[in-house]
Short mmCIF file of C-alpha atoms and ligand atoms in Angstrom, two decimals:
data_model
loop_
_atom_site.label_atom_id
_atom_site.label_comp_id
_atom_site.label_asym_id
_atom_site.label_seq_id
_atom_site.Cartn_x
_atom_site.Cartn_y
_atom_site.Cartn_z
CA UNK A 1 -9.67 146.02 185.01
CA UNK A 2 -6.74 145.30 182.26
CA UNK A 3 -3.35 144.37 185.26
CA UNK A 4 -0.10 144.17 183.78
CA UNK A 5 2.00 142.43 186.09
CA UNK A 6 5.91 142.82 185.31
CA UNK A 7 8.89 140.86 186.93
CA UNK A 8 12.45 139.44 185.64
CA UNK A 9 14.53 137.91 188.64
CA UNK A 10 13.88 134.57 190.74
CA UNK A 11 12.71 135.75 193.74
CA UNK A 12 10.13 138.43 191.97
CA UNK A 13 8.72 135.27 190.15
CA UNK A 14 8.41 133.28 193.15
CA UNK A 15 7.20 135.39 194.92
CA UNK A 16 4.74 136.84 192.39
CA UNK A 17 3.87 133.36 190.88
CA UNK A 18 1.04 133.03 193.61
CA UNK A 19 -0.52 136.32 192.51
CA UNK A 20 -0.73 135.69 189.11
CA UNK A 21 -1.95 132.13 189.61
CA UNK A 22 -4.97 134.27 191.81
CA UNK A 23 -5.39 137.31 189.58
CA UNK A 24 -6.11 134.54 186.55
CA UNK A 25 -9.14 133.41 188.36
CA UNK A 26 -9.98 136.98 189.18
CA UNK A 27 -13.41 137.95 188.63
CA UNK A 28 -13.31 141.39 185.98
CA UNK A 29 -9.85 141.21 185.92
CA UNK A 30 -7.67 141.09 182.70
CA UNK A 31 -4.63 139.31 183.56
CA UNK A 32 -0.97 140.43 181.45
CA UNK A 33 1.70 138.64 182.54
CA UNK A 34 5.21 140.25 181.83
CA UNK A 35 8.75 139.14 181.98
CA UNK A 36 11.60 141.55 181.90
CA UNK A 37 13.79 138.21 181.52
CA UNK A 38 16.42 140.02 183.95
CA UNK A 39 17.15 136.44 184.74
CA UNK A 40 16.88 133.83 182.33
CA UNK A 41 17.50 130.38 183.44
CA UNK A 42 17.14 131.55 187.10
CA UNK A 43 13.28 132.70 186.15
CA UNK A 44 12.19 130.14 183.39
CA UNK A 45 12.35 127.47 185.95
CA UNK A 46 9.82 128.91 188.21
CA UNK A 47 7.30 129.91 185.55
CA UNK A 48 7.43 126.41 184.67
CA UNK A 49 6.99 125.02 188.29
CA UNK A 50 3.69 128.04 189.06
CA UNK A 51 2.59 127.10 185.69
CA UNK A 52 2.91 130.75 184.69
CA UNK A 53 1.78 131.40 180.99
CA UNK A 54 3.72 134.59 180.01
CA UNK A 55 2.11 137.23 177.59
CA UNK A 56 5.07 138.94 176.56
CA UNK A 57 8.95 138.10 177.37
CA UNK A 58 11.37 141.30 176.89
CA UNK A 59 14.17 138.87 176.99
CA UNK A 60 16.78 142.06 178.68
CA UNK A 61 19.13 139.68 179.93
CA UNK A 62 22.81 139.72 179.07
CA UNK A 63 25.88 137.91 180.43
CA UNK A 64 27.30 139.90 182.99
CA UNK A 65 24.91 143.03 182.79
CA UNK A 66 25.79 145.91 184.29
CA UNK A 67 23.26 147.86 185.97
CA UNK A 68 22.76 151.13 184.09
CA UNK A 69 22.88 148.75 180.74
CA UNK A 70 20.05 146.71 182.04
CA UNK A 71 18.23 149.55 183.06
CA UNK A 72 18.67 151.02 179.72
CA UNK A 73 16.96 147.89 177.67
CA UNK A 74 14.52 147.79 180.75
CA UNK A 75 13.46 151.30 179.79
CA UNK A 76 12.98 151.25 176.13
CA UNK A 77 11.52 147.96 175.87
CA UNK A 78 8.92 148.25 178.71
CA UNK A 79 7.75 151.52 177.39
CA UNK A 80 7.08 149.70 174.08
CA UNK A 81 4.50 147.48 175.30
CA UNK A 82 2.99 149.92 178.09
CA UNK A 83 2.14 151.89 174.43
CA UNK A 84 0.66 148.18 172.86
CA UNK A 85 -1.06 147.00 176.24
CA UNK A 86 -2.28 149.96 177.72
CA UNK A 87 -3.12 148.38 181.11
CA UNK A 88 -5.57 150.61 183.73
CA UNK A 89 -2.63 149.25 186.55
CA UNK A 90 1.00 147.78 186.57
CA UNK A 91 2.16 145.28 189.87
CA UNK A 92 5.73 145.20 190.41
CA UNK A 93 7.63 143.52 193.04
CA UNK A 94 10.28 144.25 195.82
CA UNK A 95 13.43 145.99 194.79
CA UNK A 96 15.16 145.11 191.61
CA UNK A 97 15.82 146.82 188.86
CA UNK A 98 13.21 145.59 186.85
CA UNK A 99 10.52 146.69 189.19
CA UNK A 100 12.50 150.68 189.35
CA UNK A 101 12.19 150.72 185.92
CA UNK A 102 9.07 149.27 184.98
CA UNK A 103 7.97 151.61 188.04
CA UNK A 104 9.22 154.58 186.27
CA UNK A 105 8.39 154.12 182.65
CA UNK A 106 4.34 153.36 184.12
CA UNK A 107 4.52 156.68 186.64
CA UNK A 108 6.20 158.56 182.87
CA UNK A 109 2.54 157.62 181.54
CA UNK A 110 0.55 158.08 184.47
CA UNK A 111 -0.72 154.36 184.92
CA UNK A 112 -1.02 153.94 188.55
CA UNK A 113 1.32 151.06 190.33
CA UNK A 114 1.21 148.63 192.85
CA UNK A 115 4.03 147.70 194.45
CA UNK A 116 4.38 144.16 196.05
CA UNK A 117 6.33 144.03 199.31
CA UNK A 118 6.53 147.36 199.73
CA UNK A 119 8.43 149.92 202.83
CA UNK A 120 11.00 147.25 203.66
CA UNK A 121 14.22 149.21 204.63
CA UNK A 122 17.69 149.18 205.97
CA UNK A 123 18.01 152.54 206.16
CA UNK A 124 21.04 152.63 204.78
CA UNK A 125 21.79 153.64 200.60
CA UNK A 126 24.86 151.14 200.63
CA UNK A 127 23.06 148.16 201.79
CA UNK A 128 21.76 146.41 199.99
CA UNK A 129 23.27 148.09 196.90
CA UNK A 130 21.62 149.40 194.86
CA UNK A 131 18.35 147.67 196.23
CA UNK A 132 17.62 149.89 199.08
CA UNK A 133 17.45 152.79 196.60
CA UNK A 134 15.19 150.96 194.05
CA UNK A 135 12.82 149.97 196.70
CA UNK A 136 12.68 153.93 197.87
CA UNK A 137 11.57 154.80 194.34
CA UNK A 138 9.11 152.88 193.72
CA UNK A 139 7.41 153.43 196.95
CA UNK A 140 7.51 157.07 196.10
CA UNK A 141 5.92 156.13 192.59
CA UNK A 142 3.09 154.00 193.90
CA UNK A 143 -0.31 153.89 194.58
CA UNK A 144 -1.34 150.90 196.10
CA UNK A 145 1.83 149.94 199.18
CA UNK A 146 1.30 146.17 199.63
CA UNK A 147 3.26 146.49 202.82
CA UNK A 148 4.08 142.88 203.70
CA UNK A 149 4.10 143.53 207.48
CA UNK A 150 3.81 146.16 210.51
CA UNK A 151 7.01 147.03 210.47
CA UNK A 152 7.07 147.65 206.42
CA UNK A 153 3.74 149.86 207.14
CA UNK A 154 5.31 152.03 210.07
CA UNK A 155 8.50 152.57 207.59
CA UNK A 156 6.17 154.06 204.79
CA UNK A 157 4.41 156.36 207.35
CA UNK A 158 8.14 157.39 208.38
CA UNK A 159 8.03 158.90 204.85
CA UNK A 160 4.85 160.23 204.75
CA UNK A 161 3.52 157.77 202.40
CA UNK A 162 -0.34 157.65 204.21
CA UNK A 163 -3.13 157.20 202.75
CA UNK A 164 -1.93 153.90 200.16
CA UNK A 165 -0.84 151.80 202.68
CA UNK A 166 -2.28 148.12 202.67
CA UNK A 167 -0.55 145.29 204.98
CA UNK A 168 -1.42 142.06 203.43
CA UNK A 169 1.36 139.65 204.66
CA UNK A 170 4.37 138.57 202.82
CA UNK A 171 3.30 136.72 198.72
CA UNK A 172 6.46 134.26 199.77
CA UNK A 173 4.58 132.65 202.11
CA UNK A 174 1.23 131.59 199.70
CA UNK A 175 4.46 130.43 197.02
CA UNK A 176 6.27 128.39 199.90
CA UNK A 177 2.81 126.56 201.07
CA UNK A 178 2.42 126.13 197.53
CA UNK A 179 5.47 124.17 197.06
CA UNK A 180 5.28 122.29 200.16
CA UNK A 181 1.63 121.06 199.49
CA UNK A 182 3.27 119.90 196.16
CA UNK A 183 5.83 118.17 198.15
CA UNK A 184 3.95 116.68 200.56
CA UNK A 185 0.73 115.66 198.22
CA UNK A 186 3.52 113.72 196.34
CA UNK A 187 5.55 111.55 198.63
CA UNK A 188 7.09 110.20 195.05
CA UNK A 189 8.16 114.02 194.37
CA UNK A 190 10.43 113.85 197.73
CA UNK A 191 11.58 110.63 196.81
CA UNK A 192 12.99 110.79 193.19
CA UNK A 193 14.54 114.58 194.51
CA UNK A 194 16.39 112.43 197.22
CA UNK A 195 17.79 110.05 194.61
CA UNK A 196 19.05 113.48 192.77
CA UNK A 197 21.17 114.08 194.85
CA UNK A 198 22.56 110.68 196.59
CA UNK A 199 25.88 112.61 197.85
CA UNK A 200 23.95 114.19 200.86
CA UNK A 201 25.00 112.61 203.92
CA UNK A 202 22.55 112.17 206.57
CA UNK A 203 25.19 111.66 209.48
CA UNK A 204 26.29 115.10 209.01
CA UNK A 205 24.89 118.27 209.50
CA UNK A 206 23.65 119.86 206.47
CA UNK A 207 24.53 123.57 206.53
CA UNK A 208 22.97 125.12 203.59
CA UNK A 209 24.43 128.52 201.73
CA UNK A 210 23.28 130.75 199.76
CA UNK A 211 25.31 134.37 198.65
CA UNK A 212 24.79 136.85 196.00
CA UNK A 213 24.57 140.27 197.41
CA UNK A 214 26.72 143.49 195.16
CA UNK A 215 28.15 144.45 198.47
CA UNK A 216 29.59 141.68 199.76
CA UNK A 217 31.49 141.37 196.09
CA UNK A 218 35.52 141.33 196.70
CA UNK A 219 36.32 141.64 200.64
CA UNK A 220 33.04 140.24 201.57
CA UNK A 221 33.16 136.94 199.39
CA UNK A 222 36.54 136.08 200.02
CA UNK A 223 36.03 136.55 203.92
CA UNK A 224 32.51 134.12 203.61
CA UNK A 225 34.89 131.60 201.25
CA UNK A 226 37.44 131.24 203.86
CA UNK A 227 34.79 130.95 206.77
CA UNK A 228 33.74 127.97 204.62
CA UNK A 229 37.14 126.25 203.88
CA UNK A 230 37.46 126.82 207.77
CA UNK A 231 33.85 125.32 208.43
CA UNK A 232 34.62 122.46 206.02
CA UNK A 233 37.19 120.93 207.93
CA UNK A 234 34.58 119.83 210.74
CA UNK A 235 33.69 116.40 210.03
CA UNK A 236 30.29 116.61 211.65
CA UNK A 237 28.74 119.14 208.61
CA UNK A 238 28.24 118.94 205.36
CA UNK A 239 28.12 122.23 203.26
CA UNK A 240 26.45 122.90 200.28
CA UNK A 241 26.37 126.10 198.70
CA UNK A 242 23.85 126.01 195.11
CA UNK A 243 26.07 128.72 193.67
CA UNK A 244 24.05 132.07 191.77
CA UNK A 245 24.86 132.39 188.03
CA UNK A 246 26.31 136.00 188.46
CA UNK A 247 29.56 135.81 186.91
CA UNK A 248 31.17 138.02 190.25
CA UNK A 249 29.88 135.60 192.63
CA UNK A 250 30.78 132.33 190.49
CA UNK A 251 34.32 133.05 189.80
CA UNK A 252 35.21 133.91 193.10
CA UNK A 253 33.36 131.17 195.08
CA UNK A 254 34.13 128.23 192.50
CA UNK A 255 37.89 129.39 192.24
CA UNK A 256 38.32 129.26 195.74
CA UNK A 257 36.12 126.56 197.39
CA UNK A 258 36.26 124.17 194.37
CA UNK A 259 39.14 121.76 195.86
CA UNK A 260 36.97 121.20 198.91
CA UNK A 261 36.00 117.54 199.43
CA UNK A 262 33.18 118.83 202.10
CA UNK A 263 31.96 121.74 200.08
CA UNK A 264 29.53 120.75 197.28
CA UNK A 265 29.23 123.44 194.91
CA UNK A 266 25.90 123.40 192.67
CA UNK A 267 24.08 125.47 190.32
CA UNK A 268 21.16 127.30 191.58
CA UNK A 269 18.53 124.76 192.66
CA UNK A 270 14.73 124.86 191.21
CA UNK A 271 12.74 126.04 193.43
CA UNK A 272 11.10 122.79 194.58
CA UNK A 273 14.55 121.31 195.43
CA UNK A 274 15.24 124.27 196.91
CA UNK A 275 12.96 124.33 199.41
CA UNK A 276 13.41 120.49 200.01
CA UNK A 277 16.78 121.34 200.92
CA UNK A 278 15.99 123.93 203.66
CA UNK A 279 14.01 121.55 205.24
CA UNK A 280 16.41 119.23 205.29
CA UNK A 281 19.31 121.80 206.16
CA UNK A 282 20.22 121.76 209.95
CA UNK A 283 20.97 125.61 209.30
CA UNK A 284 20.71 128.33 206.45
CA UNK A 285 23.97 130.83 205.97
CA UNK A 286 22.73 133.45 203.43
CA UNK A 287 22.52 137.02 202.32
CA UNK A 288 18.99 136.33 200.59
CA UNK A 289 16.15 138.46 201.41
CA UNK A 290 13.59 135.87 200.64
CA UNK A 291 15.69 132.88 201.98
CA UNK A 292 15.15 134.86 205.61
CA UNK A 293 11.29 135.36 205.25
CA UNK A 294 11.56 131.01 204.69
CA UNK A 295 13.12 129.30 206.56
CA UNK A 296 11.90 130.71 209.84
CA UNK A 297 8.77 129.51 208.50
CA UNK A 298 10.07 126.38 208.45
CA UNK A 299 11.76 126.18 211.93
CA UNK A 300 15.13 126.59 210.77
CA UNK A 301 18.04 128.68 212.34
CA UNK A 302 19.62 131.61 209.74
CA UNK A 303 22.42 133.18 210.40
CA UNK A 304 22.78 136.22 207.75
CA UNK A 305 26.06 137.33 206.58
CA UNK A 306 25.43 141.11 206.16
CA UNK A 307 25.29 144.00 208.39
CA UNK A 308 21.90 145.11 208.32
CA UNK A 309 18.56 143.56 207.32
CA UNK A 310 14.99 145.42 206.35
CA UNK A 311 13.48 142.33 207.98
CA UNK A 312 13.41 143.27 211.25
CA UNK A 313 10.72 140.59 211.97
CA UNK A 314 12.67 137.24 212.60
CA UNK A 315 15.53 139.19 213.89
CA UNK A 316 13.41 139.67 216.63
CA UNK A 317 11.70 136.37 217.09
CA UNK A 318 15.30 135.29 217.21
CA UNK A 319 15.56 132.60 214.43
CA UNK A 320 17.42 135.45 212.38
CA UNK A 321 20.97 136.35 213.24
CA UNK A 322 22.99 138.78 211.70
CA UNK A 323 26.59 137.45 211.68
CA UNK A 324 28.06 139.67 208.70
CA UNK A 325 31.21 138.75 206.54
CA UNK A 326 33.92 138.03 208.96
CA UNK A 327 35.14 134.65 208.17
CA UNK A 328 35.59 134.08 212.19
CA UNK A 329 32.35 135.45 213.10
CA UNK A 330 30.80 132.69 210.58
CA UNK A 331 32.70 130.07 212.19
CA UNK A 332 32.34 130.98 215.22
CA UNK A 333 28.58 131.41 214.99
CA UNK A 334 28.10 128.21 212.98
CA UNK A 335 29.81 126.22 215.57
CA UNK A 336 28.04 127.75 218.82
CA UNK A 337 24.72 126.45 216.75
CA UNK A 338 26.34 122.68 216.04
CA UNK A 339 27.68 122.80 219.64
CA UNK A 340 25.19 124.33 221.81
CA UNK A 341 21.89 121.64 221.40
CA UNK A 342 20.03 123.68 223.95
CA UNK A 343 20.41 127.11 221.88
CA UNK A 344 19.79 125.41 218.45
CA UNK A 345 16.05 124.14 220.16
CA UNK A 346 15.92 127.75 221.42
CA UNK A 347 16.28 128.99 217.99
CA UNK A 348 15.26 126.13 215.96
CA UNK A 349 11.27 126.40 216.42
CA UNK A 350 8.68 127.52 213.84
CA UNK A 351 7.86 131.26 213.82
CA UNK A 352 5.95 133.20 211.06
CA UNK A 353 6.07 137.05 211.35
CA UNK A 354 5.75 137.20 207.64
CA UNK A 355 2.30 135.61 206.24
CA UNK A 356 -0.30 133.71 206.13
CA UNK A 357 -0.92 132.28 202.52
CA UNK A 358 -3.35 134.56 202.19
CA UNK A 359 -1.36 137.34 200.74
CA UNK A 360 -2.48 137.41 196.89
CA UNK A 361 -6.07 137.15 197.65
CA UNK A 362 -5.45 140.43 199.78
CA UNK A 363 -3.63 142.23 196.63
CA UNK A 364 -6.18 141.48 194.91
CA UNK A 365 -9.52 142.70 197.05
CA UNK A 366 -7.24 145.97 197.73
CA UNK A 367 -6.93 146.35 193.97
CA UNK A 368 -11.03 146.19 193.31
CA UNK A 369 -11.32 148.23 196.26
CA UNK A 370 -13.00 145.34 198.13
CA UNK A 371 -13.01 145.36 201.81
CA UNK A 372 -10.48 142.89 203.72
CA UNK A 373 -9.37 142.27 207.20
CA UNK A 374 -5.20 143.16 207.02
CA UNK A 375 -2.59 140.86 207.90
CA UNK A 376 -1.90 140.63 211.61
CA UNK A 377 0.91 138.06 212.46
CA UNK A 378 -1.01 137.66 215.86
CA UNK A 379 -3.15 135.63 214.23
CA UNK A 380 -1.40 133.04 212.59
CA UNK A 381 -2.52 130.46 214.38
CA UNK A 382 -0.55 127.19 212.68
CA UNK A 383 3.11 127.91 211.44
CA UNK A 384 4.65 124.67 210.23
C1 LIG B 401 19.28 140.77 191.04
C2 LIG B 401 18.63 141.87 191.88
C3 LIG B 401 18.72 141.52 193.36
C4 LIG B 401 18.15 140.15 193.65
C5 LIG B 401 18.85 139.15 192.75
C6 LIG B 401 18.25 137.78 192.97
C7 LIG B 401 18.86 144.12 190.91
C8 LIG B 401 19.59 145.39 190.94
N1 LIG B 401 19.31 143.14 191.71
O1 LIG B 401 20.66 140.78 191.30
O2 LIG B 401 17.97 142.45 194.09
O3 LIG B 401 18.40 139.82 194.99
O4 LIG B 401 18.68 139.54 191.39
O5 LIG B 401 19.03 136.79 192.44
O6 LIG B 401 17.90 143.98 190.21
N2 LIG B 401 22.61 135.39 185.47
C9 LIG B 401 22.47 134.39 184.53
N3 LIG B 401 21.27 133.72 184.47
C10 LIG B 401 20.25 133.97 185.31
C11 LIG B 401 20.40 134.98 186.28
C12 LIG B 401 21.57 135.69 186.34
O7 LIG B 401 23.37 134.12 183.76
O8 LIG B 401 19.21 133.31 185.20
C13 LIG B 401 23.89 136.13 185.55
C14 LIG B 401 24.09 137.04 184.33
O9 LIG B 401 25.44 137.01 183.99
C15 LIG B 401 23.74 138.42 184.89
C16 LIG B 401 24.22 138.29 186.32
O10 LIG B 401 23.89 136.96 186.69
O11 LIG B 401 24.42 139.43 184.19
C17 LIG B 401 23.66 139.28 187.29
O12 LIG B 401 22.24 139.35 187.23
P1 LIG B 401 21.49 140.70 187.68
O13 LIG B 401 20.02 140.49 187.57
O14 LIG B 401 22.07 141.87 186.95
O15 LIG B 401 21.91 140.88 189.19
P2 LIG B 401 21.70 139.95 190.45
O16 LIG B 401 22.98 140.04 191.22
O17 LIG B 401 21.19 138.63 190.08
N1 LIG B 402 16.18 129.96 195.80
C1 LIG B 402 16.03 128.95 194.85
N2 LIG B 402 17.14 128.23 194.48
C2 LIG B 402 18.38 128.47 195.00
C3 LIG B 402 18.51 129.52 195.96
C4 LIG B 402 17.39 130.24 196.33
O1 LIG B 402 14.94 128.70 194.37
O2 LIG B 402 19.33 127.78 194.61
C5 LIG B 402 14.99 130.74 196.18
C6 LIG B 402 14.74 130.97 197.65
O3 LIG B 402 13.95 129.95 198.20
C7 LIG B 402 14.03 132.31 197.68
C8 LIG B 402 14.57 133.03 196.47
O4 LIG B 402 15.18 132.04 195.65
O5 LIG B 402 12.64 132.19 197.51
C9 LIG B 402 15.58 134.06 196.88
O6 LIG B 402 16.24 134.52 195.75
P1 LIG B 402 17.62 135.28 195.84
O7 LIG B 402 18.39 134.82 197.04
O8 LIG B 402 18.25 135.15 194.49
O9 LIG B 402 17.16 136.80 195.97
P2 LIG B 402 16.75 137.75 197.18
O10 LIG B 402 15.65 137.11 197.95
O11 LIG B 402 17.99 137.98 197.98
O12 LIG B 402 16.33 139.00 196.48
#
């Protein structure tokens, strides 16, 4: 069986690095690896952390893409080597534009697609923009629906989507035990990443940021910058924010949060310092997708600045709040979780609703047609 898997952002890599690592031990599988290169410097760095050897690189990326542009390149260039590798399946991930159009261009030539982390929804077009649409799509397209969790699967039957439906747990959850066996296996690792970064102050709270969404551009980003400058003035936090390499999101954060002495502004961290710094963050502000399937894995508080949010799961178990863009909401918010010791503890313990490492090798015995026992988040028995 000749699998062509296809991804171009960070957290498609990272969250398809595990699967490839498993489908390249694969017994009668052919294993393609494609990047769109939708994100360059964002992307390379995980390949080179998984170890990822890539077969072909369609290098789409250009400063400040737009979205029908990218899809444009996406198009031509991925139908180009569908013609040279002729692969019996394509995997795509989640809900970029690299997966709707590498979706599309396989479904044009009737190669069947799986689709990682599939039936998450908001139900709402706007948000997140234009990923709730793209993740619609290629749900429609495909014929494998590697629904992550319950929830994902009971959205897809919603739609009438039946009969493709496999829950195997969320892939982000075999990358982030990957990394933190690395971590942990190498107290060195830990040690010289410390020294990296010898600004961090341990008497202060680290509250760790991360923002990037399309609609929270203009209003949005200005409201989360001010609820920063305002959160900054504590002198009991620390706040660092490794700032995305979108050219909408840099010039509006660095231009107005540069001046702050307690706002450390850094370019987006690998993904092994990364996840060193949520565990050593006291809380996680975001608008990530993947930064919320995480850190509740690793006991830590979220607070999400959006309005809605396709994962339901953590929302629930209550180390997920949605706090949206208001700059006083985020203050507000942030400061009930530094004040209040008792709620933090509420909030602050280790739940898992999204996987249990085992994710790839379920892909994989879906793909072969293999029997498997589903994921079932009842039955993770040993969340860190
Ligand atoms: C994309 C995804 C979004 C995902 C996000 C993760 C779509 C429609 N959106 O949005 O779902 O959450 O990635 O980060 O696919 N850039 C670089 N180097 C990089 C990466 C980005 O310079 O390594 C800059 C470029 O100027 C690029 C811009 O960021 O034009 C935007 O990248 P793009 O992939 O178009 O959109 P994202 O907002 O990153
Ligand atoms: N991440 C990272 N470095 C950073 C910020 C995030 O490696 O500086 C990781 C994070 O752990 C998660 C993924 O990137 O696995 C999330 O990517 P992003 O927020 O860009 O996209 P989303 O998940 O919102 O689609």
């Amino acid at each position: 069986m000749k699998v062509l898997s296809l991804f171009g952002t960070r957290p498609e890599g990272i969250k398809m690095a595990p699967l490839v690592q498993a489908l390249a031990d694969a017994e009668g599988v052919q294993s393609i690896v494609c990047t769109t290169g939708q994100h360059r410097q964002m992307l390379d760095q995980v390949l080179q952390l998984f170890d990822i050897r890539v077969d072909h690189d369609l290098d789409v990326m250009l400063p400040g893409q737009t979205l029908n542009g990218l899809f444009a390149r996406l198009m031509g260039r991925v139908d180009a080597l569908l013609e040279e590798v002729q692969p019996d399946c394509v995997l795509v991930h989640g809900d970029t534009s690299t997966a709707t159009a590498c979706s599309l261009a396989a479904f044009h030539r009737r190669i069947p697609i799986g689709h990682v982390e599939a039936g998450l929804r908001t139900g709402d077009l706007s948000q997140p923009f234009p990923e709730e649409m793209n993740r619609r799509v290629v749900d429609v397209m495909g014929n494998w629906l590697f629904a992550p969790t319950l929830a994902s699967r009971a959205n897809l039957l919603q739609e009438n989507l039946q009969g493709r439906i496999h829950v195997t747990g969320n892939t982000v959850i075999d990358a982030l035990e990957l990394a933190l066996r690395k971590l942990d296996a190498r107290p060195e690792l830990s040690a010289s990443l410390a020294a990296r970064y010898p600004w961090l102050d341990a008497s202060r709270k680290l509250v760790l940021v991360t923002g990037h969404r399309r609609e929270n551009f203009g209003a949005g980003f200005q409201q989360i910058c001010a609820g920063l400058a305002r959160l900054a003035q504590r002198d009991d936090v620390q706040i660092v924010y490794p700032v995305h390499l979108n050219p909408q999101v840099r010039n509006v954060v660095i231009g107005s949060l540069s001046e702050h002495a307690n706002i450390y502004l850094i370019d987006p961290l690998d993904y092994l310092d990364f996840v060193w710094f949520m565990r050593r963050a006291y809380l996680i502000l975001t608008d990530s997708g993947g930064v919320q399937e995480e850190a509740p894995h690793l006991g830590k508080p979220v607070l999400v600045m959006r309005d809605t949010t396709e994962r339901p799961e953590a929302v629930s178990a209550g180390t997920v709040r949605l706090v949206g863009t208001d700059s006083t909401r985020i203050v507000q918010a942030v400061g009930s979780f530094i004040d209040d010791a008792a709620l933090y503890q509420r909030v602050a313990r280790s739940v898992n609703p999204y996987g249990d490492g085992q994710a790839s090798a379920r892909i994989i015995a879906a793909l072969q047609g293999r029997p498997f026992v589903e994921f079932n988040p009842q039955s993770v028995t040993a969340p860190r």
